[in-house]
Amino acid sequence: MSAIAPTQITFFEFLTPLVASGQKTITIRDFSESHYQPGTQVEVYTLESHTKVCDIVILAVEPLAFDDINELHADQEGLPLDELKHLIQQVYPDQQRLFMISFALVDSKVSSN
Ligand SMILES: CC(=O)Nc1ccn([C@H]2C[C@H](O)[C@@H](CO)O2)c(=O)n1
């Protein structure tokens, strides 16, 4: 039996401009936050104030070991590699088994035609 896919995701507020601008295209989470389904649309909220930021569509969810996080991941996260690894160690201490969630920004602009 498959679990119901989540329809919301939170990011630290300081990271949400990167998500809303389309610069951040992945996030690395632990197993408990890995149950997103490719093809689903997900609402993005700030963690601190639960303010809606934008919508994204999930492209893929893939396992990623902490030790395999590299410059390409940092580029996709919009963060320097050392900062990204430090942040992940703070959020998920001593967790080697992580998941890379790839996503695309949903354009919220409505055509006037
Ligand atoms: C509950 C919650 O919002 N947790 C997280 C976990 C991670 N992030 C960010 C930090 C890094 O940029 C990547 C990789 O973990 O995702 C986050 O914003 N919120």
Tab-separated table of C-alpha atoms and ligand atoms in Angstrom, residues 10-12 15 24 27-29 33 47 77 79 84 87-88 91-92, ligand 1:
chain	number	residue	atom	x	y	z
A	10	THR	CA	8.455	23.849	4.210
A	11	PHE	CA	11.776	25.615	3.768
A	12	PHE	CA	13.723	27.838	6.116
A	15	LEU	CA	15.980	29.901	1.520
A	24	LYS	CA	16.948	26.290	-6.116
A	27	THR	CA	16.301	19.925	-1.561
A	28	ILE	CA	17.929	17.187	0.472
A	29	ARG	CA	15.754	15.666	3.205
A	33	GLU	CA	10.381	13.999	4.479
A	47	LEU	CA	8.996	26.898	8.212
A	77	GLU	CA	20.603	24.106	-3.908
A	79	LEU	CA	24.307	27.371	-1.600
A	84	LEU	CA	24.994	23.191	2.533
A	87	LEU	CA	23.138	23.021	7.322
A	88	ILE	CA	22.266	19.388	6.596
A	91	VAL	CA	19.051	19.557	10.546
A	92	TYR	CA	19.784	15.819	10.219
B	1	LIG	C1	11.067	21.064	8.258
B	1	LIG	C2	11.935	21.803	7.302
B	1	LIG	O1	11.538	22.796	6.760
B	1	LIG	N1	13.155	21.271	7.106
B	1	LIG	C3	14.088	21.736	6.214
B	1	LIG	C4	15.095	20.910	5.904
B	1	LIG	C5	16.017	21.321	4.993
B	1	LIG	N2	15.901	22.535	4.430
B	1	LIG	C6	16.859	22.959	3.425
B	1	LIG	C7	18.236	23.213	3.903
B	1	LIG	C8	19.061	22.919	2.659
B	1	LIG	O2	19.034	23.955	1.718
B	1	LIG	C9	18.319	21.820	2.030
B	1	LIG	C10	18.891	20.474	2.324
B	1	LIG	O3	18.427	19.917	3.469
B	1	LIG	O4	16.965	21.961	2.446
B	1	LIG	C11	14.882	23.377	4.728
B	1	LIG	O5	14.785	24.502	4.192
B	1	LIG	N3	13.963	22.967	5.623
